[in-house]
């Protein structure tokens, strides 16, 4: 009986291993930051430290801070020419250029009608995907014209995280994972089985659950685990099949073997 149980566990492990995404470690560096935002194709690192956004390109540092707006809630460098920083406490977004110079400020307390925003992500042109907490709906907001280009039906679940590209937006809620297109129409809806954060790369989706990262290929529903070491994950993101994981002390780079 014990032999049969052993064989069953071995078979289950074998199937799991074959179905997981393999990686190859590329680098590991010691790094001090509050959070890592992104690493681009040229090795430029965007990170936050002491409530400042910092762009490190080789030995050159650019920095942006705004103490009047309190602590940064989130930041996105998906469009490097229109980097956004969200200050949830003050319900405000700052748009920066590639030199971290301020080019636009969106104070949702001053817009008409008022918007209570809990999450934001980058859209195309002069737009932001924003989650309107009062209406419980996702909106594609044009901050230059103060207009809504698209909006979704109300969502009943609390939003945990958001990610987007120029064409789509994904909402991770307590119970479901939603994907919407540029027109605000629902493209797909999947159960959330415990994921707490979400990232997008080339229409593929990556999830974090505890000390594990999972992969969802575009236009599929088969979520696969990524075979990484078991350690604390403070932040993670993916750039061109490179998975970056920050552990509060070290920044790891892994090459994903997706195909």
Coordinates of C-alpha atoms in Angstrom, one line a residue:
X1 CA 0.0 0.0 0.0
X2 CA 2.8 2.4 0.9
X3 CA 4.5 1.6 -2.4
X4 CA 1.3 2.5 -4.3
X5 CA 1.1 5.8 -2.4
X6 CA 4.7 6.5 -3.2
X7 CA 4.2 5.8 -6.9
X8 CA 1.1 8.0 -7.0
X9 CA 2.9 10.9 -5.4
X10 CA 5.9 10.4 -7.8
X11 CA 3.5 10.3 -10.8
X12 CA 1.7 13.5 -9.6
X13 CA 5.0 15.3 -9.1
X14 CA 6.2 14.2 -12.5
X15 CA 3.0 15.6 -14.2
X16 CA 3.3 18.9 -12.2
X17 CA 6.9 19.3 -13.2
X18 CA 6.2 18.7 -16.9
X19 CA 3.4 21.2 -16.8
X20 CA 5.4 23.9 -15.0
X21 CA 7.4 26.8 -16.7
X22 CA 11.1 26.3 -16.3
X23 CA 13.6 29.2 -15.8
X24 CA 17.3 29.8 -16.0
X25 CA 18.9 32.3 -13.6
X26 CA 20.7 35.1 -15.4
X27 CA 21.8 37.3 -12.5
X28 CA 21.5 38.1 -8.8
X29 CA 22.5 41.5 -7.4
X30 CA 22.3 43.1 -4.0
X31 CA 19.9 46.1 -4.2
X32 CA 18.5 48.5 -1.7
X33 CA 15.0 49.9 -2.5
X34 CA 11.5 50.2 -1.1
X35 CA 10.2 48.6 -4.3
X36 CA 11.4 47.8 -7.8
X37 CA 9.2 49.1 -10.5
X38 CA 10.8 47.9 -13.7
X39 CA 14.0 47.0 -15.6
X40 CA 14.0 48.0 -19.2
X41 CA 15.7 46.3 -22.2
X42 CA 18.8 48.5 -21.7
X43 CA 19.2 47.6 -18.0
X44 CA 17.8 50.8 -16.7
X45 CA 16.2 50.2 -13.2
X46 CA 13.2 52.1 -12.0
X47 CA 12.7 51.9 -8.2
X48 CA 11.4 53.8 -5.2
X49 CA 13.4 54.7 -2.1
X50 CA 12.5 57.0 0.7
X51 CA 9.3 58.0 -1.2
X52 CA 11.2 59.0 -4.3
X53 CA 11.0 57.5 -7.8
X54 CA 14.5 56.8 -9.1
X55 CA 15.7 56.0 -12.6
X56 CA 19.2 54.3 -12.5
X57 CA 20.9 54.1 -15.9
X58 CA 24.4 52.7 -15.3
X59 CA 25.9 55.2 -12.8
X60 CA 23.5 58.0 -13.7
X61 CA 20.6 58.7 -11.3
X62 CA 17.4 60.7 -11.9
X63 CA 15.0 61.3 -9.1
X64 CA 11.4 62.6 -8.6
X65 CA 9.7 63.2 -5.2
X66 CA 6.7 65.2 -4.1
X67 CA 6.5 65.3 -0.3
X68 CA 3.3 67.4 -0.4
X69 CA 1.4 64.4 -1.8
X70 CA 2.5 61.9 0.8
X71 CA 3.5 58.3 0.1
X72 CA 3.5 56.8 -3.4
X73 CA 0.8 54.1 -3.8
X74 CA 1.9 52.8 -7.2
X75 CA 4.0 53.7 -10.3
X76 CA 4.0 52.5 -13.9
X77 CA 6.8 52.9 -16.5
X78 CA 4.9 50.9 -19.2
X79 CA 5.0 54.1 -21.3
X80 CA 8.5 55.5 -20.6
X81 CA 7.6 58.8 -22.0
X82 CA 4.5 59.1 -19.7
X83 CA 5.4 57.5 -16.4
X84 CA 2.6 57.8 -13.9
X85 CA 2.7 57.9 -10.1
X86 CA -0.4 57.4 -8.0
X87 CA -0.9 59.0 -4.6
X88 CA -4.0 57.4 -3.3
X89 CA -4.2 59.4 0.0
X90 CA -4.5 62.7 -2.0
X91 CA -6.4 61.0 -4.9
X92 CA -3.9 62.4 -7.4
X93 CA -1.8 61.1 -10.3
X94 CA 1.4 62.7 -11.6
X95 CA 2.6 62.1 -15.1
X96 CA 6.4 62.3 -15.8
X97 CA 8.5 62.3 -18.9
X98 CA 11.5 60.1 -19.5
X99 CA 13.7 62.5 -17.5
X100 CA 11.3 62.3 -14.5
X101 CA 10.1 65.9 -15.1
X102 CA 6.5 66.6 -14.2
X103 CA 4.4 67.2 -17.4
X104 CA 0.8 66.7 -16.0
X105 CA -1.1 66.5 -12.7
X106 CA -4.5 64.9 -12.3
X107 CA -6.2 65.8 -9.1
X108 CA -9.4 63.7 -9.0
X109 CA -10.7 65.9 -6.1
X110 CA -10.9 68.8 -8.5
X111 CA -12.4 67.1 -11.6
X112 CA -16.1 67.3 -12.3
X113 CA -17.7 64.9 -11.5
X114 CA -15.5 64.0 -8.5
X115 CA -13.8 60.6 -8.7
X116 CA -12.7 58.5 -5.7
X117 CA -9.9 56.4 -7.3
X118 CA -8.5 53.3 -5.7
X119 CA -6.3 51.8 -8.5
X120 CA -4.8 53.2 -11.7
X121 CA -2.9 51.7 -14.7
X122 CA -1.5 53.0 -18.0
X123 CA -3.7 53.4 -21.1
X124 CA -3.0 54.5 -24.6
X125 CA -2.4 58.2 -25.7
X126 CA -3.4 60.5 -22.8
X127 CA -5.5 57.9 -20.9
X128 CA -5.4 56.1 -17.6
X129 CA -7.3 53.0 -16.5
X130 CA -8.9 54.0 -13.2
X131 CA -11.1 52.1 -10.8
X132 CA -13.8 54.4 -9.5
X133 CA -14.4 53.2 -5.9
X134 CA -17.7 55.0 -5.5
X135 CA -19.2 53.6 -8.7
X136 CA -17.3 50.3 -8.4
X137 CA -16.4 50.4 -12.1
X138 CA -13.4 50.5 -14.3
X139 CA -13.0 53.6 -16.5
X140 CA -10.7 54.6 -19.3
X141 CA -10.1 58.2 -18.4
X142 CA -8.6 60.9 -20.8
X143 CA -6.8 63.3 -18.4
X144 CA -6.2 65.9 -21.1
X145 CA -9.9 66.4 -21.9
X146 CA -11.4 65.1 -18.6
X147 CA -13.6 62.6 -20.3
X148 CA -14.4 58.9 -20.0
X149 CA -13.6 57.0 -23.2
X150 CA -15.0 53.7 -21.9
X151 CA -16.4 52.2 -18.7
X152 CA -17.4 48.8 -17.5
X153 CA -20.4 47.5 -15.7
X154 CA -20.1 47.7 -11.9
X155 CA -17.9 45.1 -10.2
X156 CA -19.1 43.5 -7.0
X157 CA -15.7 42.3 -5.7
X158 CA -13.0 44.3 -4.0
X159 CA -10.1 45.1 -6.3
X160 CA -6.7 43.7 -5.2
X161 CA -4.5 44.7 -8.2
X162 CA -4.6 46.1 -11.8
X163 CA -2.4 45.8 -14.9
X164 CA -2.8 46.9 -18.5
X165 CA -1.3 47.6 -21.9
X166 CA -2.5 49.8 -24.7
X167 CA -5.3 47.4 -25.7
X168 CA -6.5 45.7 -22.6
X169 CA -6.9 46.0 -18.8
X170 CA -7.0 43.2 -16.2
X171 CA -8.6 43.5 -12.8
X172 CA -7.6 41.1 -10.0
X173 CA -10.4 41.0 -7.4
X174 CA -10.9 38.9 -4.4
X175 CA -13.1 36.3 -6.3
X176 CA -12.4 36.8 -10.0
X177 CA -9.9 37.9 -12.6
X178 CA -11.4 40.2 -15.3
X179 CA -10.1 41.1 -18.7
X180 CA -11.5 44.1 -20.5
X181 CA -10.8 45.5 -24.0
X182 CA -10.3 49.2 -25.0
X183 CA -14.0 49.7 -25.3
X184 CA -14.7 48.6 -21.7
X185 CA -16.3 45.3 -22.8
X186 CA -15.7 42.1 -20.8
X187 CA -13.4 39.7 -22.7
X188 CA -13.0 37.0 -20.0
X189 CA -13.7 36.2 -16.4
X190 CA -11.9 33.5 -14.3
X191 CA -12.0 32.5 -10.7
X192 CA -9.3 33.8 -8.4
X193 CA -7.9 30.9 -6.4
X194 CA -5.8 33.0 -4.0
X195 CA -3.7 35.2 -6.2
X196 CA -2.7 38.6 -4.7
X197 CA -1.0 40.5 -7.5
X198 CA -1.0 40.5 -11.3
X199 CA 1.4 41.6 -14.1
X200 CA 1.1 41.7 -17.9
X201 CA 3.7 41.2 -20.5
X202 CA 2.9 40.9 -24.2
X203 CA -0.7 39.9 -23.5
X204 CA 0.5 37.1 -21.2
X205 CA -0.4 37.3 -17.5
X206 CA 1.6 36.5 -14.4
X207 CA 0.2 36.0 -10.9
X208 CA 1.7 35.9 -7.4
X209 CA 0.4 33.6 -4.7
X210 CA 2.4 33.4 -1.5
X211 CA 5.9 32.5 -2.6
X212 CA 5.0 31.3 -6.0
X213 CA 4.5 32.9 -9.5
X214 CA 2.1 31.5 -12.1
X215 CA 1.8 32.0 -15.8
X216 CA -1.3 32.4 -18.0
X217 CA -0.6 32.4 -21.8
X218 CA -2.7 34.7 -24.0
X219 CA -6.0 33.3 -25.1
X220 CA -5.8 30.3 -22.8
X221 CA -7.3 29.3 -19.4
X222 CA -4.5 27.0 -18.3
X223 CA -2.6 28.7 -15.5
X224 CA 0.9 27.1 -15.0
X225 CA 3.3 27.4 -12.1
X226 CA 6.8 28.8 -12.7
X227 CA 9.6 26.7 -11.3
X228 CA 11.4 29.2 -9.1
X229 CA 13.2 28.8 -5.7
X230 CA 11.0 29.1 -2.6
X231 CA 11.8 32.6 -1.2
X232 CA 10.0 35.8 -0.1
X233 CA 8.8 37.8 -3.1
X234 CA 8.4 41.5 -2.4
X235 CA 7.9 42.5 -6.0
X236 CA 8.0 40.8 -9.4
X237 CA 7.6 41.9 -13.0
X238 CA 8.3 40.5 -16.5
X239 CA 10.1 42.2 -19.4
X240 CA 10.5 40.3 -22.7
X241 CA 10.5 36.8 -21.1
X242 CA 12.7 37.9 -18.3
X243 CA 11.2 37.4 -14.8
X244 CA 12.5 39.8 -12.2
X245 CA 12.0 39.1 -8.5
X246 CA 12.9 41.4 -5.6
X247 CA 13.3 40.0 -2.1
X248 CA 13.9 43.3 -0.2
X249 CA 17.7 42.6 -0.3
X250 CA 18.4 41.1 -3.8
X251 CA 17.2 41.4 -7.3
X252 CA 17.0 38.2 -9.3
X253 CA 16.7 37.9 -13.1
X254 CA 15.4 34.6 -14.6
X255 CA 15.0 33.7 -18.3
X256 CA 11.6 32.2 -18.8
X257 CA 11.5 29.1 -21.1
X258 CA 8.0 29.6 -22.4
X259 CA 8.4 27.9 -25.8

